[in-house]
Coordinates of C-alpha atoms and ligand atoms in Angstrom, one line a residue:
X82 CA 131.2 345.5 37.2
X83 CA 131.0 344.9 33.5
X84 CA 128.9 341.8 32.6
X85 CA 130.9 339.0 31.2
X86 CA 130.3 337.8 27.6
X87 CA 127.8 334.9 27.2
X88 CA 126.9 333.0 24.0
X89 CA 123.7 334.1 22.3
X90 CA 122.3 330.5 22.2
X91 CA 121.6 327.6 24.5
X92 CA 122.1 323.9 23.9
X93 CA 119.2 321.6 22.9
X94 CA 121.1 318.4 21.9
X95 CA 124.4 317.0 23.3
X96 CA 126.8 314.4 21.9
X97 CA 128.9 312.0 24.0
X98 CA 132.7 312.5 24.0
X99 CA 135.1 309.6 24.8
X100 CA 138.1 309.9 27.1
X101 CA 141.2 307.7 26.7
X102 CA 144.6 307.2 28.2
X103 CA 148.0 308.2 26.8
X104 CA 148.9 304.5 26.5
X105 CA 145.8 303.9 24.3
X106 CA 146.6 306.9 22.2
X107 CA 150.2 305.9 21.6
X108 CA 149.0 302.5 20.3
X109 CA 146.2 304.0 18.2
X110 CA 148.6 306.5 16.6
X111 CA 151.1 303.7 15.7
X112 CA 148.2 301.8 14.1
X113 CA 147.2 305.0 12.2
X114 CA 150.8 305.2 10.7
X115 CA 151.2 308.5 12.6
X116 CA 148.6 310.2 10.5
X117 CA 145.8 311.8 12.5
X118 CA 143.4 311.5 9.5
X119 CA 143.5 307.7 10.1
X120 CA 142.1 307.9 13.6
X121 CA 138.6 306.9 14.4
X122 CA 136.6 309.8 15.8
X123 CA 136.0 307.9 19.1
X124 CA 139.8 307.9 19.6
X125 CA 139.7 311.7 19.8
X126 CA 138.6 313.7 22.8
X127 CA 138.5 317.3 21.3
X128 CA 138.5 317.3 17.5
X129 CA 140.2 320.4 16.0
X130 CA 141.2 318.7 12.8
X131 CA 138.8 321.0 10.9
X132 CA 136.0 323.4 11.2
X133 CA 134.6 322.1 7.9
X134 CA 131.3 320.4 8.2
X135 CA 131.8 319.7 11.9
X136 CA 129.7 322.5 13.4
X137 CA 126.2 322.3 15.0
X138 CA 123.1 323.3 13.1
X139 CA 120.4 325.4 14.7
X140 CA 116.9 324.3 15.5
X141 CA 115.7 326.4 12.6
X142 CA 118.1 324.6 10.2
X143 CA 116.8 321.2 11.5
X144 CA 113.3 322.4 11.0
X145 CA 114.1 323.2 7.4
X146 CA 115.5 319.7 7.0
X147 CA 112.1 318.3 7.6
X148 CA 110.5 320.4 4.9
X149 CA 113.2 319.8 2.3
X150 CA 111.9 319.2 -1.2
X151 CA 113.7 316.2 -2.8
X152 CA 112.4 316.8 -6.4
X153 CA 115.1 316.1 -9.0
X154 CA 114.4 319.3 -10.9
X155 CA 113.1 322.7 -9.7
X156 CA 113.0 321.7 -6.0
X157 CA 111.5 324.3 -3.6
X158 CA 114.6 324.0 -1.4
X159 CA 116.8 324.9 -4.4
X160 CA 114.7 328.0 -5.1
X161 CA 115.0 329.0 -1.5
X162 CA 118.7 328.6 -1.6
X163 CA 119.1 330.4 -4.9
X164 CA 117.1 333.4 -3.6
X165 CA 119.2 333.5 -0.4
X166 CA 122.5 333.3 -2.3
X167 CA 121.4 336.1 -4.6
X168 CA 120.2 338.3 -1.7
X169 CA 123.5 337.8 0.3
X170 CA 126.0 337.8 -2.6
X171 CA 124.3 339.8 -5.3
X172 CA 125.4 337.3 -8.0
X173 CA 122.9 336.4 -10.7
X174 CA 123.9 332.8 -11.5
X175 CA 124.2 330.0 -9.1
X176 CA 125.3 326.3 -9.2
X177 CA 125.1 324.1 -6.2
X178 CA 127.9 321.5 -5.7
X179 CA 128.5 318.9 -3.0
X180 CA 131.3 320.8 -1.4
X181 CA 134.0 323.5 -2.0
X182 CA 136.5 321.4 -4.0
X183 CA 133.6 320.3 -6.3
X184 CA 132.8 324.0 -7.0
X185 CA 136.5 324.4 -7.8
X186 CA 136.5 321.3 -10.0
X187 CA 133.4 322.6 -12.0
X188 CA 134.6 326.2 -12.4
X189 CA 138.2 325.4 -13.1
X190 CA 137.1 322.7 -15.7
X191 CA 135.4 325.6 -17.5
X192 CA 138.3 328.1 -17.2
X193 CA 141.8 326.6 -16.5
X194 CA 144.0 325.0 -19.1
X195 CA 147.6 323.6 -19.1
X196 CA 150.2 326.4 -18.8
X197 CA 147.9 328.9 -17.2
X198 CA 148.8 330.8 -14.0
X199 CA 146.3 331.6 -11.3
X200 CA 147.5 334.3 -8.9
X201 CA 145.9 334.7 -5.5
X202 CA 146.6 334.9 -1.7
X203 CA 148.0 331.5 -0.4
X204 CA 145.5 329.2 -2.2
X205 CA 144.0 326.4 -0.1
X206 CA 145.4 323.0 -0.9
X207 CA 142.4 321.7 -2.9
X208 CA 142.4 325.0 -4.9
X209 CA 146.1 324.6 -5.7
X210 CA 145.5 320.9 -6.3
X211 CA 142.8 321.6 -8.9
X212 CA 145.0 324.1 -10.6
X213 CA 148.2 322.0 -10.6
X214 CA 146.2 318.9 -11.6
X215 CA 145.4 320.8 -14.8
X216 CA 149.1 321.5 -15.3
X217 CA 148.7 325.1 -14.4
X218 CA 150.4 327.1 -11.7
X219 CA 149.0 328.8 -8.5
X220 CA 151.0 331.9 -7.7
X221 CA 151.0 333.1 -4.2
X222 CA 150.9 336.9 -4.0
X223 CA 150.1 337.3 -0.2
X224 CA 151.8 340.2 1.6
X225 CA 155.1 339.3 3.3
X226 CA 153.7 340.1 6.8
X227 CA 151.6 336.9 6.6
X228 CA 154.7 334.8 6.8
X229 CA 155.9 336.2 10.1
X230 CA 153.6 334.9 12.9
X231 CA 154.9 337.5 15.4
X232 CA 154.2 340.6 13.3
X233 CA 150.9 342.3 13.9
X234 CA 148.9 343.3 10.7
X235 CA 145.1 343.6 10.9
X236 CA 144.7 342.0 7.4
X237 CA 147.4 339.4 6.9
X238 CA 145.3 337.8 4.2
X239 CA 145.9 340.8 1.9
X240 CA 147.2 340.5 -1.6
X241 CA 150.5 342.3 -2.4
X242 CA 149.5 344.4 -5.4
X243 CA 153.1 344.7 -6.7
X244 CA 153.6 340.9 -6.6
X245 CA 150.3 340.5 -8.5
X246 CA 151.0 343.1 -11.1
X247 CA 154.3 341.5 -11.8
X248 CA 152.5 338.2 -12.6
X249 CA 150.1 340.2 -14.8
X250 CA 153.0 341.7 -16.7
X251 CA 155.0 338.5 -17.0
X252 CA 152.2 336.5 -18.6
X253 CA 149.8 337.2 -21.5
X254 CA 146.2 337.8 -20.6
X255 CA 145.1 334.5 -22.2
X256 CA 147.3 332.6 -19.7
X257 CA 145.6 334.1 -16.6
X258 CA 142.0 332.8 -16.6
X259 CA 141.3 334.6 -13.3
X260 CA 142.6 335.7 -9.9
X261 CA 141.3 333.9 -6.8
X262 CA 141.3 335.7 -3.4
X263 CA 140.5 333.6 -0.4
X264 CA 138.5 335.3 2.4
X265 CA 139.5 334.6 5.1
X266 CA 142.8 333.2 4.0
X267 CA 143.0 329.8 5.5
X268 CA 146.5 328.9 4.5
X269 CA 147.9 332.2 5.9
X270 CA 146.3 331.4 9.2
X271 CA 142.6 332.2 8.9
X272 CA 143.6 335.8 8.3
X273 CA 141.2 338.4 6.8
X274 CA 141.5 340.5 3.6
X275 CA 140.5 344.1 4.0
X276 CA 137.8 345.7 1.9
X277 CA 140.3 348.3 0.7
X278 CA 142.5 345.4 -0.6
X279 CA 139.7 343.6 -2.3
X280 CA 138.8 346.9 -4.1
X281 CA 142.5 347.5 -5.1
X282 CA 142.8 343.9 -6.4
X283 CA 139.5 344.4 -8.3
X284 CA 140.8 347.7 -9.9
X285 CA 144.0 346.0 -10.9
X286 CA 142.2 343.0 -12.4
X287 CA 139.9 345.4 -14.3
X288 CA 142.9 347.2 -15.7
X289 CA 144.4 344.0 -17.0
X290 CA 140.9 342.6 -17.9
X291 CA 141.3 339.5 -15.7
X292 CA 138.2 338.2 -13.8
X293 CA 138.3 338.1 -10.0
X294 CA 136.8 335.3 -8.0
X295 CA 136.5 335.0 -4.2
X296 CA 137.1 331.7 -2.4
X297 CA 134.4 332.5 0.2
X298 CA 134.5 329.5 2.6
X299 CA 134.8 331.9 5.5
X300 CA 133.4 335.1 4.0
X301 CA 131.2 335.9 7.0
X302 CA 134.2 335.7 9.4
X303 CA 136.1 338.0 7.0
X304 CA 133.2 340.5 7.1
X305 CA 133.3 340.4 10.9
X306 CA 136.9 341.4 10.9
X307 CA 136.3 344.2 8.4
X308 CA 133.6 345.5 10.7
X309 CA 135.9 345.3 13.8
X310 CA 139.1 346.5 12.2
X311 CA 138.5 348.6 9.1
X312 CA 137.7 352.3 9.4
X313 CA 134.3 353.2 7.9
X314 CA 132.7 349.8 8.5
X315 CA 132.0 349.8 12.2
X316 CA 128.4 350.8 11.7
X317 CA 127.6 348.6 8.7
X318 CA 125.9 345.2 9.1
X319 CA 127.7 342.0 8.2
X320 CA 125.3 341.5 5.3
X321 CA 126.0 345.0 3.9
X322 CA 129.8 344.4 4.2
X323 CA 129.5 341.0 2.5
X324 CA 127.4 342.4 -0.3
X325 CA 130.0 345.1 -0.8
X326 CA 133.0 342.8 -1.2
X327 CA 131.1 340.4 -3.5
X328 CA 130.1 343.4 -5.7
X329 CA 133.8 344.0 -6.3
X330 CA 134.4 340.5 -7.8
X331 CA 133.0 338.6 -10.7
X332 CA 132.0 335.5 -8.8
X333 CA 132.8 333.1 -6.0
X334 CA 133.3 329.5 -5.1
X335 CA 132.4 328.4 -1.6
X336 CA 132.7 325.4 0.7
X337 CA 129.4 325.8 2.6
X338 CA 130.7 323.5 5.3
X339 CA 132.2 326.5 6.9
X340 CA 130.2 329.8 6.9
X341 CA 127.2 328.0 5.4
X342 CA 126.8 326.3 8.8
X343 CA 126.0 323.0 7.2
X344 CA 127.7 319.6 7.3
X345 CA 128.0 319.2 3.5
X346 CA 127.6 321.5 0.6
X347 CA 129.1 324.2 -1.6
X348 CA 128.3 326.3 -4.7
X349 CA 129.5 328.7 -7.4
X350 CA 127.9 332.1 -7.8
X351 CA 128.8 334.5 -10.6
X352 CA 127.6 337.2 -13.0
X353 CA 129.0 336.1 -16.4
X354 CA 126.4 334.2 -18.4
X355 CA 129.0 332.5 -20.7
X356 CA 131.0 331.2 -17.8
X357 CA 127.8 330.0 -16.1
X358 CA 126.8 328.1 -19.3
X359 CA 130.2 326.4 -19.6
X360 CA 130.3 325.5 -15.9
X361 CA 126.7 324.2 -16.1
X362 CA 127.9 321.4 -18.4
X363 CA 130.6 320.3 -16.0
X364 CA 128.2 320.6 -13.1
X365 CA 125.8 318.2 -14.7
X366 CA 128.7 315.8 -15.5
X367 CA 130.4 315.8 -12.2
X368 CA 127.8 316.9 -9.6
X369 CA 124.2 316.3 -10.7
X370 CA 121.4 318.3 -12.3
X371 CA 121.8 322.0 -11.8
X372 CA 119.0 322.3 -9.3
X373 CA 120.7 320.0 -6.8
X374 CA 124.4 319.6 -7.8
X375 CA 125.2 316.8 -5.4
X376 CA 123.1 318.1 -2.5
X377 CA 119.9 316.8 -1.0
X378 CA 116.9 319.1 -1.1
X379 CA 116.9 319.2 2.8
X380 CA 120.6 320.2 2.8
X381 CA 119.9 323.1 0.4
X382 CA 117.2 324.3 2.7
X383 CA 119.4 324.1 5.8
X384 CA 122.2 325.9 3.9
X385 CA 119.7 328.7 3.0
X386 CA 119.0 329.2 6.7
X387 CA 122.7 328.8 7.6
X388 CA 123.8 331.5 5.3
X389 CA 121.4 333.9 7.0
X390 CA 122.5 332.9 10.5
X391 CA 126.2 333.1 9.7
X392 CA 125.9 336.6 8.5
X393 CA 124.4 337.9 11.8
X394 CA 126.7 339.8 14.1
X395 CA 125.7 338.0 17.4
X396 CA 126.6 334.6 16.0
X397 CA 129.9 335.8 14.5
X398 CA 130.9 337.5 17.7
X399 CA 130.5 334.3 19.7
X400 CA 132.3 332.4 17.0
X401 CA 135.4 334.6 16.5
X402 CA 135.7 335.7 20.1
X403 CA 135.9 332.0 21.2
X404 CA 138.9 331.5 19.0
X405 CA 140.4 334.7 20.5
X406 CA 139.7 333.4 24.0
X407 CA 141.8 330.2 23.3
X408 CA 144.5 332.3 21.5
X409 CA 144.8 334.7 24.5
X410 CA 145.2 331.8 27.0
X411 CA 148.0 330.4 24.9
X412 CA 149.7 333.8 24.6
X413 CA 149.5 334.2 28.3
X414 CA 151.4 330.9 28.7
X415 CA 154.1 332.2 26.3
X416 CA 153.2 329.8 23.6
X417 CA 154.0 331.0 20.0
X418 CA 150.9 331.4 17.9
X419 CA 150.0 333.2 14.7
X420 CA 148.9 336.8 15.6
X421 CA 146.5 338.3 15.3
X422 CA 144.3 335.2 15.9
X423 CA 142.5 333.8 12.9
X424 CA 138.8 333.6 12.5
X425 CA 138.3 329.9 12.6
X426 CA 141.5 328.5 14.1
X427 CA 144.6 329.1 16.2
X428 CA 147.9 328.3 14.5
X429 CA 150.8 327.1 16.6
X430 CA 154.2 328.2 15.2
X431 CA 156.2 325.0 15.3
X432 CA 159.4 326.7 14.1
X433 CA 159.3 328.6 17.4
X434 CA 157.7 325.9 19.5
X435 CA 160.0 323.0 18.6
X436 CA 163.1 324.4 16.8
X437 CA 165.0 321.5 18.3
X438 CA 163.4 319.1 15.8
X439 CA 165.1 319.4 12.4
X440 CA 163.0 321.0 9.7
X441 CA 163.5 317.9 7.4
X442 CA 161.8 315.8 10.1
X443 CA 158.5 317.7 9.8
X444 CA 158.4 319.5 13.1
X445 CA 154.8 320.8 12.8
X446 CA 153.7 317.2 12.1
X447 CA 155.6 316.1 15.2
X448 CA 154.0 318.7 17.4
X449 CA 150.5 317.6 16.2
X450 CA 151.4 314.0 17.2
X451 CA 152.4 315.2 20.7
X452 CA 149.2 317.2 21.2
X453 CA 147.2 314.1 20.4
X454 CA 149.2 311.8 22.7
X455 CA 149.2 314.2 25.7
X456 CA 145.6 315.5 25.5
X457 CA 143.6 313.4 22.9
X458 CA 143.3 316.6 20.9
X459 CA 143.4 316.3 17.1
X460 CA 144.9 319.3 15.2
X461 CA 146.4 319.3 11.7
X462 CA 149.8 320.1 10.3
X463 CA 149.9 323.1 7.9
X464 CA 153.5 322.7 6.9
X465 CA 155.8 320.8 4.7
X466 CA 153.7 317.6 4.5
X467 CA 150.6 319.5 3.4
X468 CA 152.7 321.6 1.0
X469 CA 153.4 318.5 -1.2
X470 CA 156.4 318.2 -3.4
X471 CA 157.2 320.9 -6.0
X472 CA 155.7 319.5 -9.3
X473 CA 158.7 320.6 -11.3
X474 CA 161.6 319.6 -9.0
X475 CA 160.0 316.8 -7.0
X476 CA 161.5 318.3 -3.8
X477 CA 159.7 318.8 -0.5
X478 CA 158.5 322.4 -0.2
X479 CA 159.8 323.6 3.2
X480 CA 158.3 327.1 3.4
X481 CA 158.9 329.7 6.0
X482 CA 155.8 328.6 8.0
X483 CA 155.5 325.4 9.9
X484 CA 152.1 325.5 11.7
X485 CA 149.8 323.3 13.6
X486 CA 146.2 324.4 13.1
X487 CA 143.6 324.0 15.8
X488 CA 140.4 324.6 13.9
X489 CA 137.4 325.1 16.1
X490 CA 134.1 323.7 14.9
X491 CA 131.2 326.2 15.0
X492 CA 128.8 326.3 18.0
X493 CA 130.2 322.9 19.1
X494 CA 132.7 323.2 22.0
X495 CA 132.5 325.3 25.2
X496 CA 135.2 327.5 26.7
X497 CA 136.0 324.7 29.2
X498 CA 137.2 322.7 26.1
X499 CA 139.3 325.7 25.2
X500 CA 140.8 325.7 28.7
X501 CA 141.6 322.0 28.4
X502 CA 143.4 322.6 25.0
X503 CA 145.3 325.5 26.5
X504 CA 146.6 323.6 29.5
X505 CA 147.5 320.5 27.5
X506 CA 149.6 322.8 25.3
X507 CA 151.2 324.5 28.3
X508 CA 152.3 321.1 29.6
X509 CA 153.9 320.2 26.2
X510 CA 155.5 323.6 26.0
X511 CA 157.1 323.2 29.4
X512 CA 159.0 320.1 28.2
X513 CA 159.6 321.2 24.6
X514 CA 163.4 321.1 24.9
X515 CA 163.3 317.3 25.2
X516 CA 161.9 317.0 21.6
X517 CA 164.8 316.1 19.3
X518 CA 163.4 314.0 16.5
X519 CA 160.4 314.1 14.2
X520 CA 159.1 311.9 11.4
X521 CA 160.0 310.6 8.0
X522 CA 157.6 309.8 5.1
X523 CA 157.1 306.1 4.4
X524 CA 154.5 306.3 1.7
X525 CA 152.8 309.2 0.0
X526 CA 150.4 310.2 -2.8
X527 CA 151.4 312.6 -5.6
X528 CA 148.9 315.3 -4.8
X529 CA 147.4 316.2 -1.4
X530 CA 149.5 313.6 0.3
X531 CA 148.8 314.7 3.8
X532 CA 145.4 313.0 3.8
X533 CA 146.8 309.5 3.3
X534 CA 150.6 309.7 4.0
X535 CA 152.1 307.0 6.1
X536 CA 154.8 308.3 8.5
X537 CA 157.6 306.6 10.5
X538 CA 158.9 307.9 13.8
X539 CA 162.6 308.7 13.7
Ligands
F0G1328 N1 138.7 326.7 0.1 C1 139.1 326.9 1.4 C2 139.6 328.3 1.8 C3 139.0 325.9 2.3 O1 139.4 326.1 3.6 C4 138.5 324.6 1.9 C5 138.4 323.5 2.8 C6 138.1 324.5 0.5 C7 138.2 325.6 -0.3 C8 137.6 323.2 0.0 O2 136.3 323.0 0.5 O3 136.5 320.9 1.9 O4 134.3 321.7 1.1 O5 135.9 320.7 -0.5 N2 138.9 323.5 3.9 C9 138.8 322.5 4.9 C10 139.7 322.8 6.0 C11 139.0 321.1 4.4 O6 139.9 321.9 6.9 O7 140.3 323.9 6.1 P1 135.7 321.5 0.8

């Protein structure tokens, strides 16, 4: 008999979870204006809101916290992190920031101006927000397969080169400050980008003399998928694969709260000295001096260790295969999910799950509400609420995908938790035909409204 899979770690510290009743959860949800971001964490049993900053650190990371150097300038922890970033990414220049969107803010302040266009593969909402806030446009050039949850494609995060070249041809070079490719592509379902595609994008960018940046929040998971799915990479290490894709771009931004395996942090790394100099000024203004940029010394030390741990195969296997375990249980129940499964999350296809709820009534939002009521599980809507209104027309952007994301924190929950999620969803799925109505927006912000929106039940 083949031995079953077992995690390559054991548990040293545990944290209490709180159970509640459906009646309690219905009341809490009402008080939260039907927005899961407004719940207290004790009101949640299994928290799949995000995999960002919610994972468990290792004993080696905690040990590094103790020897963190909190010097304002030139801290030892900064030097350790800078050396690690250079070894893993190959980029010469490095600026720490307090998280991913801060890295975007600093870099985009240096590079993006009104009227610009920034092509990429389904930009994350903060990325798009930082582009649109500067009166520029994010143009989605993801391959069409990404928008059909039932179609199998090993690299659904890939860029459609024809779509991208069209953008290059339609705008003068001066209006395209850079291309940003997100690995893995969160907004397309945690889907990876192939090495071949990164290289083709890089070649196209070079032809038009446009810099290429990688939004690398989940770069290690992307490298794992390349190793598992792309011919020629099966015998390379994760670190070799990562170095290879970074070498095909001019730089990166990262939210270290994902594949940095820390609770807070981010950075920019790049090769162009002029861009580095410009970004340095904004880093000092917005984040802090360039040798801490919004992070504690101890956090920089933990991040240095985290980057090394996240780029080890054994860790990544336990990580990505846990997501696949949950995904497979759902598929076995007939529940419609994005396939292949993403690297950090399972995405429920609300268009197929609850087509009985009108699209204008935010059906993915409604499904997320139900999941919380029935099981105390907190997911997040990746649909029309998150998509904000079109800045030009003011209309809601109902795209072809209405998803509920169940993001799984790293090294945090066991497969018993995955089973609990799967069975809760099966029970909802069995009664799905009874769902007729969703929600309407009562109050919203102009940009990134999903964090604070107040909803009403219809
Ligand atoms: N880029 C990607 C691909 C992301 O997924 C995120 C954050 C960011 C940038 C911004 O980083 O949160 O550190 O400022 N994603 C989180 C999520 C919030 O839940 O997917 P941040």
